Short mmCIF file of C-alpha atoms in Angstrom, two decimals:
data_model
loop_
_atom_site.label_atom_id
_atom_site.label_comp_id
_atom_site.label_asym_id
_atom_site.label_seq_id
_atom_site.Cartn_x
_atom_site.Cartn_y
_atom_site.Cartn_z
CA MET A 134 26.26 -34.96 -11.05
CA GLU A 135 27.89 -31.56 -10.63
CA TYR A 136 25.73 -30.24 -13.50
CA ILE A 137 22.57 -31.44 -11.75
CA TYR A 138 23.77 -29.97 -8.45
CA ASN A 139 24.32 -26.56 -10.07
CA ILE A 140 20.81 -26.58 -11.56
CA MET A 141 19.29 -27.53 -8.21
CA HIS A 142 21.26 -24.75 -6.54
CA LEU A 143 19.91 -22.22 -9.04
CA LEU A 144 16.35 -23.39 -8.40
CA THR A 145 16.71 -23.29 -4.60
CA TYR A 146 15.93 -20.19 -2.55
CA SER A 147 18.95 -18.14 -1.57
CA PRO A 148 18.29 -15.31 0.96
CA GLY A 149 20.83 -12.99 -0.64
CA GLU A 150 19.67 -13.61 -4.22
CA PRO A 151 15.91 -13.10 -4.60
CA MET A 152 14.33 -13.67 -8.02
CA LEU A 153 14.38 -10.34 -9.88
CA PHE A 154 13.00 -9.28 -13.24
CA SER A 155 16.42 -7.79 -13.97
CA SER A 156 18.30 -11.05 -13.32
CA GLY A 157 19.46 -13.45 -15.99
CA LEU A 158 17.96 -16.42 -14.13
CA PHE A 159 14.45 -15.01 -14.34
CA TRP A 160 14.67 -14.45 -18.09
CA ALA A 161 16.13 -17.92 -18.64
CA LEU A 162 13.19 -19.42 -16.76
CA PHE A 163 10.73 -17.11 -18.53
CA LEU A 164 12.00 -18.30 -21.92
CA VAL A 165 11.14 -21.83 -20.80
CA PHE A 166 7.86 -20.73 -19.24
CA ILE A 167 6.39 -18.80 -22.18
CA PRO A 168 6.20 -21.60 -24.83
CA LEU A 169 4.73 -24.00 -22.26
CA TYR A 170 2.26 -21.28 -21.26
CA ALA A 171 1.29 -20.79 -24.91
CA ALA A 172 0.71 -24.54 -25.25
CA VAL A 173 -1.79 -24.66 -22.36
CA LYS A 174 -3.30 -21.17 -22.82
CA ARG A 175 -6.52 -22.40 -24.44
CA ARG A 176 -7.09 -25.09 -21.80
CA HIS A 177 -8.30 -22.84 -19.00
CA THR A 178 -7.81 -25.12 -15.99
CA GLN A 179 -4.39 -26.29 -17.13
CA MET A 180 -3.38 -22.69 -17.74
CA LEU A 181 -4.46 -21.73 -14.21
CA VAL A 182 -2.57 -24.64 -12.66
CA PHE A 183 0.58 -23.91 -14.66
CA VAL A 184 0.68 -20.18 -13.90
CA VAL A 185 -0.17 -20.62 -10.20
CA ALA A 186 2.60 -23.23 -9.89
CA PHE A 187 5.11 -20.92 -11.59
CA SER A 188 3.96 -17.95 -9.50
CA LEU A 189 4.40 -19.90 -6.26
CA PHE A 190 7.85 -21.02 -7.41
CA PHE A 191 8.69 -17.41 -8.30
CA TYR A 192 7.64 -16.34 -4.80
CA TYR A 193 9.62 -19.19 -3.27
CA LYS A 194 12.73 -17.93 -5.10
CA SER A 195 11.99 -14.44 -3.75
CA SER A 196 11.00 -15.25 -0.17
CA GLY A 197 11.69 -18.89 0.60
CA LEU A 198 9.30 -20.83 2.81
CA PHE A 199 7.05 -17.78 3.19
CA VAL A 200 5.43 -19.16 0.05
CA PHE A 201 3.36 -21.29 2.45
CA LEU A 202 2.09 -18.10 4.08
CA LEU A 203 0.94 -16.83 0.68
CA PHE A 204 -0.72 -20.21 0.02
CA ALA A 205 -2.50 -20.16 3.41
CA THR A 206 -3.68 -16.57 2.85
CA SER A 207 -5.21 -17.53 -0.49
CA VAL A 208 -7.05 -20.50 1.05
CA VAL A 209 -8.45 -18.49 3.98
CA ASP A 210 -9.53 -15.61 1.74
CA TRP A 211 -11.25 -17.89 -0.74
CA VAL A 212 -13.10 -19.89 1.92
CA LEU A 213 -14.29 -16.70 3.66
CA SER A 214 -15.41 -15.13 0.36
CA ARG A 215 -17.46 -18.22 -0.49
CA TRP A 216 -18.96 -18.21 3.00
CA LEU A 217 -19.69 -14.49 2.77
CA VAL A 218 -22.05 -14.82 -0.20
CA THR A 219 -24.13 -17.44 1.64
CA LEU A 220 -24.81 -15.11 4.57
CA LYS A 221 -27.98 -13.02 4.52
CA ASN A 222 -27.83 -11.22 7.85
CA ARG A 223 -25.95 -7.91 7.59
CA ASN A 224 -24.18 -8.34 10.93
CA ASP A 225 -23.05 -11.84 9.97
CA ARG A 226 -21.67 -10.52 6.69
CA ARG A 227 -19.82 -7.75 8.50
CA ALA A 228 -18.41 -10.26 10.98
CA CYS A 229 -17.13 -12.37 8.09
CA VAL A 230 -15.41 -9.36 6.52
CA ALA A 231 -13.98 -8.39 9.92
CA LEU A 232 -12.59 -11.91 10.37
CA SER A 233 -10.89 -11.73 6.98
CA LEU A 234 -9.42 -8.29 7.74
CA ILE A 235 -8.19 -9.43 11.15
CA CYS A 236 -6.45 -12.43 9.57
CA SER A 237 -4.78 -10.36 6.86
CA LEU A 238 -3.82 -7.36 9.00
CA SER A 239 -2.63 -9.41 11.98
CA ILE A 240 -0.19 -11.31 9.75
CA LEU A 241 1.02 -8.08 8.16
CA GLY A 242 1.18 -6.42 11.59
CA TYR A 243 3.28 -9.18 13.11
CA PHE A 244 5.87 -9.42 10.35
CA LYS A 245 6.10 -5.73 9.53
CA TYR A 246 5.21 -3.77 12.67
CA ALA A 247 5.76 -5.98 15.74
CA ASN A 248 9.29 -4.72 16.45
CA PHE A 249 8.29 -1.11 15.71
CA PHE A 250 5.45 -1.11 18.22
CA LEU A 251 7.40 -3.10 20.82
CA TRP A 252 10.31 -0.67 20.51
CA ASN A 253 8.02 2.33 21.00
CA TRP A 254 6.31 0.67 23.96
CA GLN A 255 9.61 -0.16 25.64
CA THR A 256 10.82 3.40 25.02
CA MET A 257 7.74 4.81 26.77
CA VAL A 258 7.98 2.53 29.80
CA GLY A 259 11.77 2.66 29.99
CA GLY A 260 12.38 -1.01 29.26
CA ASN A 261 15.34 -2.68 27.54
CA PHE A 262 14.10 -3.55 24.06
CA GLN A 263 15.38 -6.71 22.41
CA PRO A 264 14.04 -6.96 18.83
CA LEU A 265 12.28 -10.12 17.76
CA ASP A 266 14.01 -12.18 15.11
CA ILE A 267 11.46 -11.49 12.35
CA VAL A 268 12.14 -11.67 8.62
CA LEU A 269 9.77 -9.62 6.48
CA PRO A 270 8.26 -11.69 3.62
CA VAL A 271 8.86 -10.04 0.25
CA GLY A 272 5.83 -8.23 -1.15
CA ILE A 273 3.56 -9.00 1.82
CA SER A 274 2.13 -5.45 1.81
CA PHE A 275 1.16 -5.73 -1.85
CA TYR A 276 -0.67 -9.04 -1.73
CA THR A 277 -2.26 -8.15 1.63
CA PHE A 278 -3.82 -5.05 0.04
CA GLN A 279 -5.08 -7.22 -2.83
CA SER A 280 -6.54 -9.65 -0.31
CA ILE A 281 -8.32 -6.85 1.57
CA SER A 282 -9.73 -5.22 -1.56
CA TYR A 283 -11.04 -8.60 -2.79
CA ILE A 284 -13.04 -9.43 0.33
CA VAL A 285 -14.39 -5.85 0.56
CA ASP A 286 -15.40 -5.90 -3.11
CA VAL A 287 -17.20 -9.23 -2.63
CA TYR A 288 -19.00 -7.78 0.39
CA LYS A 289 -20.08 -4.69 -1.55
CA GLY A 290 -21.15 -6.72 -4.56
CA ARG A 291 -18.57 -5.18 -6.90
CA VAL A 292 -17.22 -8.59 -7.84
CA LYS A 293 -18.47 -12.16 -7.62
CA PRO A 294 -16.29 -14.54 -5.62
CA THR A 295 -14.33 -16.99 -7.72
CA GLU A 296 -15.90 -20.41 -8.16
CA THR A 297 -12.62 -22.19 -7.48
CA TRP A 298 -9.65 -21.62 -5.22
CA LEU A 299 -7.42 -22.00 -8.27
CA GLU A 300 -8.87 -18.90 -9.91
CA TYR A 301 -8.43 -16.85 -6.75
CA ALA A 302 -4.87 -18.12 -6.28
CA PHE A 303 -4.15 -17.02 -9.85
CA PHE A 304 -5.35 -13.51 -8.98
CA LEU A 305 -3.47 -13.25 -5.67
CA SER A 306 -0.18 -14.83 -6.76
CA PHE A 307 0.07 -13.60 -10.38
CA PHE A 308 3.85 -13.40 -10.58
CA PRO A 309 4.32 -10.24 -12.70
CA ALA A 310 2.65 -8.15 -9.97
CA LEU A 311 3.26 -10.35 -6.92
CA VAL A 312 6.22 -8.85 -5.08
CA ALA A 313 6.18 -5.13 -5.97
CA GLY A 314 2.90 -4.36 -7.69
CA PRO A 315 1.12 -2.81 -9.42
CA ILE A 316 -1.59 -3.64 -6.89
CA VAL A 317 -4.15 -5.70 -8.82
CA ARG A 318 -7.86 -5.10 -8.26
CA ALA A 319 -10.21 -8.07 -8.50
CA ASP A 320 -12.96 -6.23 -10.41
CA TYR A 321 -10.40 -5.30 -13.09
CA PHE A 322 -8.38 -8.52 -13.26
CA LEU A 323 -10.76 -11.44 -12.61
CA PRO A 324 -12.90 -10.80 -15.73
CA GLN A 325 -9.66 -11.06 -17.75
CA VAL A 326 -8.85 -14.39 -16.11
CA ARG A 327 -12.28 -15.72 -17.01
CA LEU A 328 -12.04 -14.39 -20.58
CA ASN A 329 -8.56 -15.91 -21.01
CA HIS A 330 -7.70 -13.63 -23.93
CA ARG A 331 -4.99 -14.84 -26.32
CA PRO A 332 -2.58 -11.94 -26.95
CA ARG A 333 -2.32 -10.52 -30.46
CA LYS A 334 1.04 -9.93 -32.12
CA ALA A 335 0.79 -6.17 -31.48
CA GLU A 336 0.22 -6.79 -27.75
CA VAL A 337 3.26 -9.08 -27.57
CA TYR A 338 5.43 -6.42 -29.22
CA MET A 339 4.01 -3.75 -26.92
CA GLY A 340 4.86 -5.97 -23.95
CA PHE A 341 8.40 -6.35 -25.33
CA TRP A 342 8.67 -2.54 -25.64
CA LEU A 343 7.59 -2.07 -22.01
CA ILE A 344 10.08 -4.69 -20.83
CA LEU A 345 12.94 -2.97 -22.67
CA LEU A 346 11.83 0.39 -21.29
CA GLY A 347 11.73 -1.07 -17.78
CA VAL A 348 15.19 -2.61 -18.13
CA VAL A 349 16.61 0.74 -19.29
CA LYS A 350 15.06 2.51 -16.29
CA LYS A 351 15.98 -0.07 -13.68
CA ALA A 352 19.07 -2.01 -14.75
CA ILE A 353 20.81 0.82 -16.60
CA ILE A 354 19.81 4.17 -15.09
CA ALA A 355 18.62 3.41 -11.55
CA ASP A 356 21.30 0.86 -10.73
CA TYR A 357 24.11 3.05 -12.07
CA ILE A 358 23.14 6.32 -10.40
CA ALA A 359 22.47 4.39 -7.17
CA GLN A 360 26.20 3.68 -6.84
CA TYR A 361 26.84 7.38 -6.16
CA ASN A 362 23.65 7.94 -4.18
CA ASP A 363 24.55 5.13 -1.78
CA LEU A 364 27.81 6.91 -0.92
CA ILE A 365 26.03 10.15 -0.10
CA PHE A 366 23.47 8.54 2.20
CA SER A 367 26.12 6.81 4.30
CA VAL A 368 26.30 9.16 7.28
CA ASP A 369 29.22 8.74 9.71
CA PRO A 370 27.69 7.04 12.79
CA GLN A 371 30.29 8.66 15.09
CA THR A 372 29.86 12.30 14.07
CA GLY A 373 26.35 12.13 12.56
CA VAL A 374 27.63 14.29 9.68
CA PRO A 375 27.74 13.30 5.98
CA GLY A 376 31.24 12.76 4.65
CA TYR A 377 30.67 14.86 1.53
CA SER A 378 30.18 18.52 0.71
CA GLY A 379 26.78 20.17 0.67
CA PHE A 380 26.85 20.32 -3.13
CA GLU A 381 27.56 16.59 -3.37
CA CYS A 382 24.78 15.85 -0.86
CA MET A 383 22.37 17.96 -2.91
CA MET A 384 23.32 15.97 -6.02
CA GLY A 385 22.67 12.80 -4.03
CA ILE A 386 19.20 14.04 -3.06
CA ILE A 387 18.37 14.85 -6.69
CA GLY A 388 19.94 11.55 -7.73
CA TYR A 389 17.79 9.51 -5.37
CA THR A 390 14.72 11.38 -6.59
CA MET A 391 15.47 10.08 -10.08
CA GLN A 392 16.62 6.67 -8.85
CA ILE A 393 13.45 5.77 -6.98
CA TYR A 394 11.33 6.80 -9.98
CA CYS A 395 13.42 4.75 -12.45
CA ASP A 396 13.63 1.79 -10.08
CA PHE A 397 9.94 1.51 -9.28
CA SER A 398 8.46 2.64 -12.60
CA GLY A 399 10.97 0.38 -14.38
CA TYR A 400 9.73 -2.59 -12.36
CA SER A 401 6.13 -1.63 -13.13
CA ASP A 402 6.90 -1.37 -16.85
CA MET A 403 8.43 -4.85 -16.83
CA ALA A 404 5.51 -6.29 -14.84
CA ILE A 405 2.94 -4.73 -17.18
CA GLY A 406 4.93 -5.86 -20.23
CA ILE A 407 5.25 -9.47 -19.04
CA ALA A 408 1.54 -9.59 -18.23
CA LEU A 409 0.67 -8.15 -21.66
CA ILE A 410 2.72 -10.84 -23.40
CA MET A 411 0.65 -13.37 -21.43
CA GLY A 412 -2.62 -11.73 -22.53
CA PHE A 413 -3.43 -9.75 -19.36
CA ARG A 414 -3.59 -6.01 -18.82
CA LEU A 415 -2.34 -4.48 -15.58
CA ALA A 416 -3.27 -0.91 -14.74
CA THR A 417 -0.80 1.91 -15.45
CA ASN A 418 1.22 2.62 -12.31
CA PHE A 419 3.20 5.75 -13.26
CA ASN A 420 2.30 8.66 -15.52
CA PHE A 421 5.34 10.98 -15.55
CA PRO A 422 4.91 12.10 -11.93
CA TYR A 423 7.75 14.61 -12.12
CA LYS A 424 5.70 16.68 -14.55
CA SER A 425 3.37 17.53 -11.65
CA ARG A 426 2.86 21.14 -10.60
CA ASN A 427 1.14 20.35 -7.31
CA LEU A 428 0.95 17.49 -4.83
CA THR A 429 -2.58 16.47 -5.80
CA ASP A 430 -1.45 15.94 -9.38
CA PHE A 431 1.69 14.15 -8.16
CA TRP A 432 -0.40 11.54 -6.34
CA ARG A 433 -2.54 11.06 -9.43
CA ARG A 434 0.62 10.15 -11.32
CA TRP A 435 2.85 8.37 -8.74
CA HIS A 436 2.23 4.72 -7.78
CA ILE A 437 -1.31 5.04 -9.12
CA SER A 438 -2.39 1.56 -8.01
CA LEU A 439 -1.52 2.42 -4.38
CA SER A 440 -2.94 5.95 -4.38
CA THR A 441 -6.26 4.78 -5.86
CA TRP A 442 -6.35 1.87 -3.39
CA LEU A 443 -5.84 4.27 -0.47
CA ARG A 444 -8.54 6.53 -1.89
CA ASP A 445 -11.12 3.75 -2.36
CA TYR A 446 -10.49 1.67 0.75
CA ILE A 447 -9.38 4.25 3.33
CA TYR A 448 -10.13 7.85 2.30
CA ILE A 449 -13.70 7.25 1.06
CA PRO A 450 -14.69 4.90 3.94
CA LEU A 451 -13.39 7.57 6.37
CA GLY A 452 -15.88 9.96 4.81
CA GLY A 453 -13.89 11.41 1.91
CA ASN A 454 -15.03 14.96 1.21
CA ARG A 455 -18.63 14.38 2.27
CA HIS A 456 -18.50 15.92 5.75
CA GLY A 457 -17.14 19.41 5.38
CA THR A 458 -13.79 21.02 4.74
CA ALA A 459 -12.10 20.26 8.07
CA ARG A 460 -13.09 16.59 7.91
CA THR A 461 -11.85 16.36 4.31
CA TYR A 462 -8.42 17.66 5.34
CA ALA A 463 -8.34 15.27 8.30
CA ASN A 464 -9.28 12.33 6.06
CA ASN A 465 -6.56 13.29 3.59
CA PHE A 466 -4.01 13.53 6.36
CA ALA A 467 -5.02 10.21 7.94
CA THR A 468 -4.93 8.43 4.57
CA MET A 469 -1.43 9.64 3.79
CA LEU A 470 -0.30 8.81 7.34
CA ILE A 471 -1.45 5.23 6.80
CA GLY A 472 0.22 5.27 3.38
CA GLY A 473 3.47 6.33 5.00
CA LEU A 474 3.26 3.58 7.62
CA TRP A 475 2.46 1.06 4.85
CA HIS A 476 5.84 1.84 3.31
CA GLY A 477 7.79 0.97 6.43
CA ALA A 478 7.74 0.49 10.19
CA ALA A 479 9.73 3.57 11.16
CA TRP A 480 8.98 7.12 12.24
CA LYS A 481 10.70 8.48 9.15
CA PHE A 482 7.97 6.87 7.01
CA VAL A 483 5.27 8.20 9.31
CA PHE A 484 6.79 11.67 8.95
CA TRP A 485 6.98 11.25 5.16
CA GLY A 486 3.29 10.32 4.98
CA ALA A 487 2.28 13.07 7.41
CA MET A 488 4.09 15.73 5.41
CA HIS A 489 2.46 14.59 2.18
CA GLY A 490 -0.91 14.61 3.95
CA ALA A 491 -0.28 18.13 5.22
CA GLY A 492 0.89 19.21 1.77
CA LEU A 493 -2.28 17.88 0.14
CA ALA A 494 -4.41 19.71 2.70
CA VAL A 495 -2.55 22.97 2.09
CA HIS A 496 -2.99 22.61 -1.66
CA LYS A 497 -6.72 21.94 -1.34
CA ALA A 498 -7.10 24.93 0.97
CA ALA A 499 -5.21 27.17 -1.46
CA LYS A 500 -7.02 26.02 -4.63
CA PRO A 501 -9.66 28.80 -4.57
CA TYR A 502 -6.88 31.39 -4.46
CA LEU A 503 -4.60 29.61 -6.92
CA GLY A 504 -7.47 29.51 -9.41
CA ARG A 505 -7.32 33.29 -9.64
CA VAL A 506 -3.64 33.29 -10.66
CA ALA A 507 -2.97 33.52 -14.40
CA ASP A 508 -1.63 30.27 -15.86
CA THR A 509 1.53 31.77 -17.34
CA TRP A 510 4.86 30.00 -17.84
CA PRO A 511 6.53 31.74 -14.86
CA VAL A 512 3.66 30.58 -12.63
CA ARG A 513 3.94 27.05 -14.01
CA ALA A 514 7.72 27.11 -13.45
CA VAL A 515 7.36 28.25 -9.83
CA SER A 516 4.61 25.74 -9.02
CA TRP A 517 6.61 22.90 -10.58
CA SER A 518 9.78 23.94 -8.73
CA LEU A 519 8.01 24.10 -5.36
CA THR A 520 6.37 20.71 -5.91
CA MET A 521 9.61 19.02 -6.96
CA ALA A 522 11.59 20.56 -4.09
CA PHE A 523 8.97 19.32 -1.59
CA VAL A 524 8.89 15.81 -3.10
CA ALA A 525 12.69 15.53 -3.41
CA LEU A 526 13.43 16.62 0.16
CA LEU A 527 10.89 14.17 1.52
CA TRP A 528 12.48 11.33 -0.48
CA VAL A 529 15.52 11.84 1.79
CA PHE A 530 13.50 10.40 4.70
CA PHE A 531 12.60 7.48 2.47
CA ARG A 532 16.23 6.65 1.70
CA ALA A 533 18.19 7.64 4.82
CA ASP A 534 18.89 4.99 7.43
CA SER A 535 17.17 7.05 10.14
CA PHE A 536 15.24 10.25 10.74
CA ALA A 537 18.39 11.81 12.25
CA ASP A 538 20.46 10.90 9.18
CA ALA A 539 17.84 12.45 6.90
CA MET A 540 17.88 15.72 8.85
CA ALA A 541 21.70 15.73 8.82
CA ILE A 542 21.86 15.23 5.05
CA ILE A 543 19.29 17.95 4.34
CA GLY A 544 20.91 20.38 6.78
CA HIS A 545 24.39 19.74 5.39
CA SER A 546 23.16 20.20 1.81
CA PHE A 547 22.15 23.78 2.53
CA SER A 548 24.72 24.81 5.15
CA ASP A 549 27.76 23.61 3.20
CA PHE A 550 26.54 24.25 -0.36
CA SER A 551 29.05 25.76 -2.79
CA LEU A 552 29.00 25.83 -6.59
CA SER A 553 32.80 25.58 -6.59
CA TYR A 554 32.29 21.80 -6.41
CA ALA A 555 30.26 21.75 -9.65
CA ALA A 556 33.16 21.63 -12.15
CA PRO A 557 35.16 18.82 -10.46
CA PHE A 558 31.91 16.92 -9.86
CA ALA A 559 31.02 17.11 -13.57
CA ALA A 560 34.53 15.99 -14.54
CA VAL A 561 34.30 12.86 -12.39
CA ARG A 562 30.57 12.09 -12.57
CA TRP A 563 29.90 12.95 -16.21
CA LEU A 564 28.14 9.65 -17.00
CA TRP A 565 26.00 10.01 -13.88
CA LEU A 566 24.95 13.46 -15.11
CA ILE A 567 24.18 12.14 -18.60
CA LEU A 568 21.88 9.44 -17.21
CA MET A 569 20.18 11.99 -14.99
CA LEU A 570 19.69 14.19 -18.04
CA VAL A 571 18.03 11.29 -19.88
CA ILE A 572 15.25 11.21 -17.25
CA VAL A 573 14.86 14.99 -17.34
CA VAL A 574 14.51 14.92 -21.14
CA ALA A 575 12.09 11.98 -20.97
CA HIS A 576 9.83 14.04 -18.71
CA ALA A 577 10.32 17.22 -20.75
CA LEU A 578 9.15 15.61 -23.99
CA PRO A 579 5.42 15.96 -24.78
CA THR A 580 3.46 13.16 -23.15
CA SER A 581 2.10 12.15 -26.57
CA PHE A 582 5.64 11.34 -27.74
CA TRP A 583 5.82 8.06 -25.82
CA PRO A 584 2.64 6.40 -27.18
CA ARG A 585 3.82 7.36 -30.67
CA ALA A 586 7.27 5.88 -29.98
CA ALA A 587 5.69 2.67 -28.67
CA ALA A 588 3.41 2.43 -31.74
CA TRP A 589 6.41 2.93 -34.03
CA PHE A 590 8.33 0.18 -32.22
CA VAL A 591 5.39 -2.22 -32.55
CA ARG A 592 5.20 -1.57 -36.31
CA SER A 593 8.98 -1.64 -36.86
CA PRO A 594 10.72 -4.57 -38.66
CA TRP A 595 12.03 -7.42 -36.54
CA ILE A 596 15.62 -6.32 -37.17
CA VAL A 597 14.91 -3.02 -35.37
CA LYS A 598 13.50 -4.87 -32.36
CA LEU A 599 16.52 -7.18 -32.32
CA LEU A 600 18.97 -4.27 -32.48
CA ALA A 601 17.13 -2.49 -29.66
CA PHE A 602 17.36 -5.64 -27.57
CA ILE A 603 21.10 -6.06 -28.27
CA VAL A 604 21.84 -2.41 -27.42
CA VAL A 605 19.91 -2.59 -24.14
CA VAL A 606 21.59 -5.85 -23.09
CA GLN A 607 25.03 -4.45 -23.95
CA LEU A 608 24.37 -1.30 -21.91
CA VAL A 609 23.27 -3.42 -18.94
CA ILE A 610 26.49 -5.43 -19.16
CA GLU A 611 28.66 -2.32 -19.47
CA LEU A 612 27.07 -0.33 -16.63
CA ARG A 613 26.09 -2.99 -14.13
CA GLY A 614 27.63 -3.16 -10.66
CA GLU A 615 29.11 -6.26 -9.09
CA ASP A 616 25.72 -7.54 -7.91
CA VAL A 617 22.17 -7.36 -9.25
CA SER A 618 20.56 -4.57 -7.22
CA PRO A 619 17.21 -5.45 -5.60
CA PHE A 620 14.18 -3.33 -6.36
CA ILE A 621 13.61 -0.61 -3.77
CA TYR A 622 9.98 -1.57 -3.23
CA PHE A 623 10.85 -5.21 -2.43
CA GLN A 624 11.20 -4.11 1.20
CA PHE A 625 7.56 -3.03 1.30
#
């Protein structure tokens, strides 16, 4: 009986232990899932039922009873999309789309932004704000954006609505991308669902490569360097001053810059790899963003599924670059402002988005002049340095507990900076520095190196793949903290 109780406990939602790709429980369940999936793969309806059921269970393990909210969203979206294609009058069609958007955005607004707006309102009128007891469902921002893009694409005729609710539920709840992206677009993914492609051996091995790469980024590098970064971002609430030297704070800023990349791109690699093993292709979400030499290029490389979503469903509908220079800059700024607010209900995220919007506008304004500058290595070095400094300092607002803490950490980093701390820091944090160096080298290598490495891994003998797996697992065991660290983007 105790054995059965332990199994039931593992399969029951625990608020402090969400289902993670980097957890042993997920991989144990996935090893059970994948042969059963292979057995029903050719029977389309059974495959849909099986994957939707597993995806809903996966979401239940991540967010508890909010799985019913995901289920209800899928039903409402599907019914409205089927109704939409029967309507002929343009105003009726627009009203149907508006109804869908109101449903999706009102749910997102309540769970994510209700306390933020109530707090700001009470601050303005001088009231005593008591926050509502609201728990944010995991991944609600991601599947809400998928829901919005689906209904808009049906309205614009870019995609045909699914014939069955089951097919739409498969798209919306597909577990590899459900809780932290990449954001899946219906016109890209639904044709794959209908084709039901059986993965080739090379695709399975490529998926395995991406999973290993993702585990290295997330469970080895990001989780280890986070242990130091978390210390630096803990500002004393009494004094409002960081408890470490300016040099150590600067290392924490650089560390978090690498951590958030490894954490999020590692999750994306695992999600894309799992989907590839199942026979589905998810869009690339990161393309070495820290190689960028300007902000425009950075946003073409960072969280690509979000940046393209913002471009297609906010920037272009606002007018894009079709109404003059000033309007283009305003549209850019507004899009990034919304992107900042999407990341979190706090003024620090609004500031983060606003600064990126302003930075993009400045770069666009300067492009005619920058085009006249010779593309020499000193120019490339300066442009890269300025871009990385801008991005890294803004990540502080992303990580700090408050806007005030972020300003304190940045100010302290410069006012109390001394290289005399470098030698003792290196002596104590040598492994931290080595892992940081790994990411620097990975970005410094020619971009063509990584496809060649992946192709070599796919062609390599099984013993090489097994050894790679054993080494990665051993490193995870050796470097892990006491608990499995959640993915940063789970909170969004």
